[in-house]
mmCIF file of the C-alpha atoms, coordinates in Angstrom:
data_MODEL
# 
_entry.id   MODEL 
# 
loop_
_atom_site.group_PDB 
_atom_site.id 
_atom_site.type_symbol 
_atom_site.label_atom_id 
_atom_site.label_alt_id 
_atom_site.label_comp_id 
_atom_site.label_asym_id 
_atom_site.label_entity_id 
_atom_site.label_seq_id 
_atom_site.pdbx_PDB_ins_code 
_atom_site.Cartn_x 
_atom_site.Cartn_y 
_atom_site.Cartn_z 
_atom_site.occupancy 
_atom_site.B_iso_or_equiv 
_atom_site.pdbx_formal_charge 
_atom_site.auth_seq_id 
_atom_site.auth_comp_id 
_atom_site.auth_asym_id 
_atom_site.auth_atom_id 
_atom_site.pdbx_PDB_model_num 
ATOM 1   C CA . PHE A 1 1   ? 95.792  121.388 106.766 1.00 0.00 ? 1   PHE A CA 1 
ATOM 2   C CA . PHE A 1 2   ? 98.911  123.059 105.377 1.00 0.00 ? 2   PHE A CA 1 
ATOM 3   C CA . SER A 1 3   ? 97.065  126.558 105.212 1.00 0.00 ? 3   SER A CA 1 
ATOM 4   C CA . GLU A 1 4   ? 96.252  126.304 109.072 1.00 0.00 ? 4   GLU A CA 1 
ATOM 5   C CA . LYS A 1 5   ? 99.876  125.508 109.933 1.00 0.00 ? 5   LYS A CA 1 
ATOM 6   C CA . TYR A 1 6   ? 101.277 128.147 108.081 1.00 0.00 ? 6   TYR A CA 1 
ATOM 7   C CA . GLY A 1 7   ? 98.621  130.902 108.523 1.00 0.00 ? 7   GLY A CA 1 
ATOM 8   C CA . LYS A 1 8   ? 97.976  130.990 104.729 1.00 0.00 ? 8   LYS A CA 1 
ATOM 9   C CA . PRO A 1 9   ? 94.403  131.492 103.269 1.00 0.00 ? 9   PRO A CA 1 
ATOM 10  C CA . ALA A 1 10  ? 92.205  128.695 103.858 1.00 0.00 ? 10  ALA A CA 1 
ATOM 11  C CA . PHE A 1 11  ? 91.755  128.154 100.145 1.00 0.00 ? 11  PHE A CA 1 
ATOM 12  C CA . ILE A 1 12  ? 93.092  129.311 96.958  1.00 0.00 ? 12  ILE A CA 1 
ATOM 13  C CA . LYS A 1 13  ? 91.311  129.402 93.624  1.00 0.00 ? 13  LYS A CA 1 
ATOM 14  C CA . THR A 1 14  ? 92.196  132.775 92.058  1.00 0.00 ? 14  THR A CA 1 
ATOM 15  C CA . ALA A 1 15  ? 95.265  133.889 90.324  1.00 0.00 ? 15  ALA A CA 1 
ATOM 16  C CA . GLU A 1 16  ? 95.325  136.753 92.606  1.00 0.00 ? 16  GLU A CA 1 
ATOM 17  C CA . GLN A 1 17  ? 95.031  134.541 95.729  1.00 0.00 ? 17  GLN A CA 1 
ATOM 18  C CA . ALA A 1 18  ? 97.797  132.373 94.459  1.00 0.00 ? 18  ALA A CA 1 
ATOM 19  C CA . TYR A 1 19  ? 99.964  135.416 93.599  1.00 0.00 ? 19  TYR A CA 1 
ATOM 20  C CA . GLU A 1 20  ? 99.521  136.487 97.426  1.00 0.00 ? 20  GLU A CA 1 
ATOM 21  C CA . HIS A 1 21  ? 101.172 132.985 98.422  1.00 0.00 ? 21  HIS A CA 1 
ATOM 22  C CA . PHE A 1 22  ? 103.889 133.029 95.715  1.00 0.00 ? 22  PHE A CA 1 
ATOM 23  C CA . LYS A 1 23  ? 104.941 136.621 95.492  1.00 0.00 ? 23  LYS A CA 1 
ATOM 24  C CA . ILE A 1 24  ? 108.108 135.892 97.703  1.00 0.00 ? 24  ILE A CA 1 
ATOM 25  C CA . ILE A 1 25  ? 109.795 134.281 94.445  1.00 0.00 ? 25  ILE A CA 1 
ATOM 26  C CA . ALA A 1 26  ? 109.623 137.604 92.576  1.00 0.00 ? 26  ALA A CA 1 
ATOM 27  C CA . TYR A 1 27  ? 113.142 138.612 94.108  1.00 0.00 ? 27  TYR A CA 1 
ATOM 28  C CA . ALA A 1 28  ? 114.755 135.011 93.519  1.00 0.00 ? 28  ALA A CA 1 
ATOM 29  C CA . PRO A 1 29  ? 117.886 135.645 91.606  1.00 0.00 ? 29  PRO A CA 1 
ATOM 30  C CA . LYS A 1 30  ? 117.193 132.206 89.601  1.00 0.00 ? 30  LYS A CA 1 
ATOM 31  C CA . GLU A 1 31  ? 113.977 130.836 88.017  1.00 0.00 ? 31  GLU A CA 1 
ATOM 32  C CA . GLN A 1 32  ? 112.065 129.013 90.534  1.00 0.00 ? 32  GLN A CA 1 
ATOM 33  C CA . LEU A 1 33  ? 108.929 126.763 89.951  1.00 0.00 ? 33  LEU A CA 1 
ATOM 34  C CA . ARG A 1 34  ? 106.637 126.179 92.791  1.00 0.00 ? 34  ARG A CA 1 
ATOM 35  C CA . ALA A 1 35  ? 103.411 124.292 93.238  1.00 0.00 ? 35  ALA A CA 1 
ATOM 36  C CA . LEU A 1 36  ? 100.406 124.539 95.513  1.00 0.00 ? 36  LEU A CA 1 
ATOM 37  C CA . TYR A 1 37  ? 98.418  121.198 95.789  1.00 0.00 ? 37  TYR A CA 1 
ATOM 38  C CA . LEU A 1 38  ? 94.935  121.654 96.606  1.00 0.00 ? 38  LEU A CA 1 
ATOM 39  C CA . ASN A 1 39  ? 92.152  119.230 98.099  1.00 0.00 ? 39  ASN A CA 1 
ATOM 40  C CA . SER A 1 40  ? 88.606  119.232 96.716  1.00 0.00 ? 40  SER A CA 1 
ATOM 41  C CA . ARG A 1 41  ? 87.762  122.364 98.775  1.00 0.00 ? 41  ARG A CA 1 
ATOM 42  C CA . TYR A 1 42  ? 90.839  124.173 97.333  1.00 0.00 ? 42  TYR A CA 1 
ATOM 43  C CA . GLN A 1 43  ? 92.571  124.214 100.593 1.00 0.00 ? 43  GLN A CA 1 
ATOM 44  C CA . ILE A 1 44  ? 96.446  124.062 100.398 1.00 0.00 ? 44  ILE A CA 1 
ATOM 45  C CA . ILE A 1 45  ? 97.528  120.612 101.447 1.00 0.00 ? 45  ILE A CA 1 
ATOM 46  C CA . HIS A 1 46  ? 101.061 120.986 100.263 1.00 0.00 ? 46  HIS A CA 1 
ATOM 47  C CA . ASP A 1 47  ? 103.568 123.460 98.959  1.00 0.00 ? 47  ASP A CA 1 
ATOM 48  C CA . GLU A 1 48  ? 106.588 122.543 97.050  1.00 0.00 ? 48  GLU A CA 1 
ATOM 49  C CA . ILE A 1 49  ? 109.347 123.956 95.240  1.00 0.00 ? 49  ILE A CA 1 
ATOM 50  C CA . ILE A 1 50  ? 109.602 121.825 91.947  1.00 0.00 ? 50  ILE A CA 1 
ATOM 51  C CA . SER A 1 51  ? 112.745 123.181 90.541  1.00 0.00 ? 51  SER A CA 1 
ATOM 52  C CA . VAL A 1 52  ? 115.390 125.892 90.569  1.00 0.00 ? 52  VAL A CA 1 
ATOM 53  C CA . GLY A 1 53  ? 116.810 126.756 87.205  1.00 0.00 ? 53  GLY A CA 1 
ATOM 54  C CA . THR A 1 54  ? 119.333 129.195 85.827  1.00 0.00 ? 54  THR A CA 1 
ATOM 55  C CA . LEU A 1 55  ? 118.993 133.079 85.421  1.00 0.00 ? 55  LEU A CA 1 
ATOM 56  C CA . THR A 1 56  ? 116.774 132.444 82.318  1.00 0.00 ? 56  THR A CA 1 
ATOM 57  C CA . SER A 1 57  ? 115.350 129.001 82.455  1.00 0.00 ? 57  SER A CA 1 
ATOM 58  C CA . SER A 1 58  ? 113.956 126.149 84.522  1.00 0.00 ? 58  SER A CA 1 
ATOM 59  C CA . ILE A 1 59  ? 113.367 122.574 83.293  1.00 0.00 ? 59  ILE A CA 1 
ATOM 60  C CA . VAL A 1 60  ? 110.272 121.121 84.364  1.00 0.00 ? 60  VAL A CA 1 
ATOM 61  C CA . HIS A 1 61  ? 108.580 117.603 83.435  1.00 0.00 ? 61  HIS A CA 1 
ATOM 62  C CA . PRO A 1 62  ? 105.044 116.742 84.335  1.00 0.00 ? 62  PRO A CA 1 
ATOM 63  C CA . ARG A 1 63  ? 106.122 113.940 86.588  1.00 0.00 ? 63  ARG A CA 1 
ATOM 64  C CA . GLU A 1 64  ? 107.952 116.465 88.963  1.00 0.00 ? 64  GLU A CA 1 
ATOM 65  C CA . VAL A 1 65  ? 104.881 118.524 89.125  1.00 0.00 ? 65  VAL A CA 1 
ATOM 66  C CA . PHE A 1 66  ? 102.214 115.499 89.528  1.00 0.00 ? 66  PHE A CA 1 
ATOM 67  C CA . GLN A 1 67  ? 104.126 113.130 91.730  1.00 0.00 ? 67  GLN A CA 1 
ATOM 68  C CA . PRO A 1 68  ? 103.596 115.310 94.853  1.00 0.00 ? 68  PRO A CA 1 
ATOM 69  C CA . ALA A 1 69  ? 99.713  115.662 93.680  1.00 0.00 ? 69  ALA A CA 1 
ATOM 70  C CA . MET A 1 70  ? 99.513  111.756 93.886  1.00 0.00 ? 70  MET A CA 1 
ATOM 71  C CA . GLU A 1 71  ? 101.397 111.376 97.068  1.00 0.00 ? 71  GLU A CA 1 
ATOM 72  C CA . TYR A 1 72  ? 99.306  114.008 98.943  1.00 0.00 ? 72  TYR A CA 1 
ATOM 73  C CA . GLY A 1 73  ? 95.992  113.137 97.150  1.00 0.00 ? 73  GLY A CA 1 
ATOM 74  C CA . ALA A 1 74  ? 95.369  116.593 95.549  1.00 0.00 ? 74  ALA A CA 1 
ATOM 75  C CA . VAL A 1 75  ? 92.828  117.050 93.073  1.00 0.00 ? 75  VAL A CA 1 
ATOM 76  C CA . ALA A 1 76  ? 94.277  120.490 91.612  1.00 0.00 ? 76  ALA A CA 1 
ATOM 77  C CA . VAL A 1 77  ? 97.460  122.297 91.468  1.00 0.00 ? 77  VAL A CA 1 
ATOM 78  C CA . ILE A 1 78  ? 98.494  125.828 90.855  1.00 0.00 ? 78  ILE A CA 1 
ATOM 79  C CA . ILE A 1 79  ? 102.053 126.528 89.680  1.00 0.00 ? 79  ILE A CA 1 
ATOM 80  C CA . ALA A 1 80  ? 104.016 129.659 89.525  1.00 0.00 ? 80  ALA A CA 1 
ATOM 81  C CA . HIS A 1 81  ? 107.415 130.586 88.394  1.00 0.00 ? 81  HIS A CA 1 
ATOM 82  C CA . ASN A 1 82  ? 109.374 133.857 88.438  1.00 0.00 ? 82  ASN A CA 1 
ATOM 83  C CA . HIS A 1 83  ? 111.373 135.630 85.478  1.00 0.00 ? 83  HIS A CA 1 
ATOM 84  C CA . PRO A 1 84  ? 114.319 137.220 87.138  1.00 0.00 ? 84  PRO A CA 1 
ATOM 85  C CA . SER A 1 85  ? 114.546 139.454 83.998  1.00 0.00 ? 85  SER A CA 1 
ATOM 86  C CA . GLY A 1 86  ? 111.340 141.059 84.935  1.00 0.00 ? 86  GLY A CA 1 
ATOM 87  C CA . SER A 1 87  ? 109.423 140.336 81.950  1.00 0.00 ? 87  SER A CA 1 
ATOM 88  C CA . LEU A 1 88  ? 105.785 139.401 82.474  1.00 0.00 ? 88  LEU A CA 1 
ATOM 89  C CA . ASP A 1 89  ? 105.477 137.895 78.803  1.00 0.00 ? 89  ASP A CA 1 
ATOM 90  C CA . PRO A 1 90  ? 105.131 134.066 78.671  1.00 0.00 ? 90  PRO A CA 1 
ATOM 91  C CA . THR A 1 91  ? 107.704 132.432 76.599  1.00 0.00 ? 91  THR A CA 1 
ATOM 92  C CA . LYS A 1 92  ? 106.950 129.831 74.043  1.00 0.00 ? 92  LYS A CA 1 
ATOM 93  C CA . ALA A 1 93  ? 108.506 127.290 76.469  1.00 0.00 ? 93  ALA A CA 1 
ATOM 94  C CA . ASP A 1 94  ? 106.227 128.628 79.331  1.00 0.00 ? 94  ASP A CA 1 
ATOM 95  C CA . ILE A 1 95  ? 103.295 128.123 77.079  1.00 0.00 ? 95  ILE A CA 1 
ATOM 96  C CA . ASP A 1 96  ? 104.190 124.677 75.788  1.00 0.00 ? 96  ASP A CA 1 
ATOM 97  C CA . THR A 1 97  ? 105.037 123.507 79.295  1.00 0.00 ? 97  THR A CA 1 
ATOM 98  C CA . THR A 1 98  ? 101.785 124.837 80.543  1.00 0.00 ? 98  THR A CA 1 
ATOM 99  C CA . ARG A 1 99  ? 99.862  122.869 77.674  1.00 0.00 ? 99  ARG A CA 1 
ATOM 100 C CA . GLN A 1 100 ? 101.745 119.733 78.491  1.00 0.00 ? 100 GLN A CA 1 
ATOM 101 C CA . LEU A 1 101 ? 100.832 120.071 82.251  1.00 0.00 ? 101 LEU A CA 1 
ATOM 102 C CA . ILE A 1 102 ? 97.161  120.630 81.343  1.00 0.00 ? 102 ILE A CA 1 
ATOM 103 C CA . GLU A 1 103 ? 97.165  117.395 79.337  1.00 0.00 ? 103 GLU A CA 1 
ATOM 104 C CA . ALA A 1 104 ? 98.899  115.384 81.981  1.00 0.00 ? 104 ALA A CA 1 
ATOM 105 C CA . GLY A 1 105 ? 96.511  116.666 84.705  1.00 0.00 ? 105 GLY A CA 1 
ATOM 106 C CA . ASN A 1 106 ? 93.644  115.783 82.612  1.00 0.00 ? 106 ASN A CA 1 
ATOM 107 C CA . ILE A 1 107 ? 95.045  112.242 82.231  1.00 0.00 ? 107 ILE A CA 1 
ATOM 108 C CA . LEU A 1 108 ? 95.623  112.067 86.010  1.00 0.00 ? 108 LEU A CA 1 
ATOM 109 C CA . SER A 1 109 ? 92.196  113.775 86.920  1.00 0.00 ? 109 SER A CA 1 
ATOM 110 C CA . VAL A 1 110 ? 94.245  116.618 88.599  1.00 0.00 ? 110 VAL A CA 1 
ATOM 111 C CA . GLU A 1 111 ? 93.216  120.003 87.424  1.00 0.00 ? 111 GLU A CA 1 
ATOM 112 C CA . LEU A 1 112 ? 95.907  122.632 86.592  1.00 0.00 ? 112 LEU A CA 1 
ATOM 113 C CA . ILE A 1 113 ? 94.092  125.715 87.867  1.00 0.00 ? 113 ILE A CA 1 
ATOM 114 C CA . ASP A 1 114 ? 96.672  128.164 86.984  1.00 0.00 ? 114 ASP A CA 1 
ATOM 115 C CA . HIS A 1 115 ? 100.218 128.876 86.042  1.00 0.00 ? 115 HIS A CA 1 
ATOM 116 C CA . LEU A 1 116 ? 101.631 132.324 86.904  1.00 0.00 ? 116 LEU A CA 1 
ATOM 117 C CA . ILE A 1 117 ? 104.711 134.138 85.941  1.00 0.00 ? 117 ILE A CA 1 
ATOM 118 C CA . ILE A 1 118 ? 105.909 136.426 88.653  1.00 0.00 ? 118 ILE A CA 1 
ATOM 119 C CA . THR A 1 119 ? 108.171 139.384 88.705  1.00 0.00 ? 119 THR A CA 1 
ATOM 120 C CA . LYS A 1 120 ? 109.001 142.432 90.851  1.00 0.00 ? 120 LYS A CA 1 
ATOM 121 C CA . HIS A 1 121 ? 106.375 144.267 88.445  1.00 0.00 ? 121 HIS A CA 1 
ATOM 122 C CA . GLY A 1 122 ? 103.471 141.905 89.460  1.00 0.00 ? 122 GLY A CA 1 
ATOM 123 C CA . TYR A 1 123 ? 102.139 138.678 87.857  1.00 0.00 ? 123 TYR A CA 1 
ATOM 124 C CA . VAL A 1 124 ? 100.536 137.453 84.673  1.00 0.00 ? 124 VAL A CA 1 
ATOM 125 C CA . SER A 1 125 ? 98.497  134.160 84.269  1.00 0.00 ? 125 SER A CA 1 
ATOM 126 C CA . ILE A 1 126 ? 99.379  131.974 81.336  1.00 0.00 ? 126 ILE A CA 1 
ATOM 127 C CA . MET A 1 127 ? 95.934  130.430 81.030  1.00 0.00 ? 127 MET A CA 1 
ATOM 128 C CA . PRO A 1 128 ? 94.299  133.061 79.113  1.00 0.00 ? 128 PRO A CA 1 
ATOM 129 C CA . HIS A 1 129 ? 97.100  132.700 76.539  1.00 0.00 ? 129 HIS A CA 1 
ATOM 130 C CA . ILE A 1 130 ? 96.326  128.898 76.299  1.00 0.00 ? 130 ILE A CA 1 
ATOM 131 C CA . ARG A 1 131 ? 92.579  129.726 75.971  1.00 0.00 ? 131 ARG A CA 1 
ATOM 132 C CA . ALA A 1 132 ? 93.453  131.900 73.143  1.00 0.00 ? 132 ALA A CA 1 
ATOM 133 C CA . ILE A 1 133 ? 95.596  129.595 71.289  1.00 0.00 ? 133 ILE A CA 1 
ATOM 134 C CA . ASN A 1 134 ? 92.952  126.856 71.737  1.00 0.00 ? 134 ASN A CA 1 
ATOM 135 C CA . LYS A 1 135 ? 90.252  129.145 70.436  1.00 0.00 ? 135 LYS A CA 1 
ATOM 136 C CA . HIS A 1 136 ? 92.307  130.057 67.478  1.00 0.00 ? 136 HIS A CA 1 
ATOM 137 C CA . ASN A 1 137 ? 93.059  126.310 66.709  1.00 0.00 ? 137 ASN A CA 1 
ATOM 138 C CA . GLN A 1 138 ? 89.474  125.230 66.519  1.00 0.00 ? 138 GLN A CA 1 
# 
């Protein structure tokens, strides 16, 4: 398994565990989107840089996120990207992208467990924002 090969935790399911894995991107000068692909026991089976953007944005499409999931037989994915600006606030694009990825994952039966924003100041999960929006729209 990837996790055994690289000495990472045997499994990842929480935002804090994912942050420990992804925190290196906090200091990247450009926005970077990364994904961890997990098996049914939430063990890491693949880690991939999905895209590298500019200082302020990264373009992502569900096919780039979920193609490796299909290739490696992942049942879940955790994604993270950095904000070189240092802001931990999710942008409208961050929230819209996360919602689109949740929908695509549901169609493909691959759970999007979390989407983290990482900066030099720490991290934040976008998922509570999504749940609040969904609750408000019901």
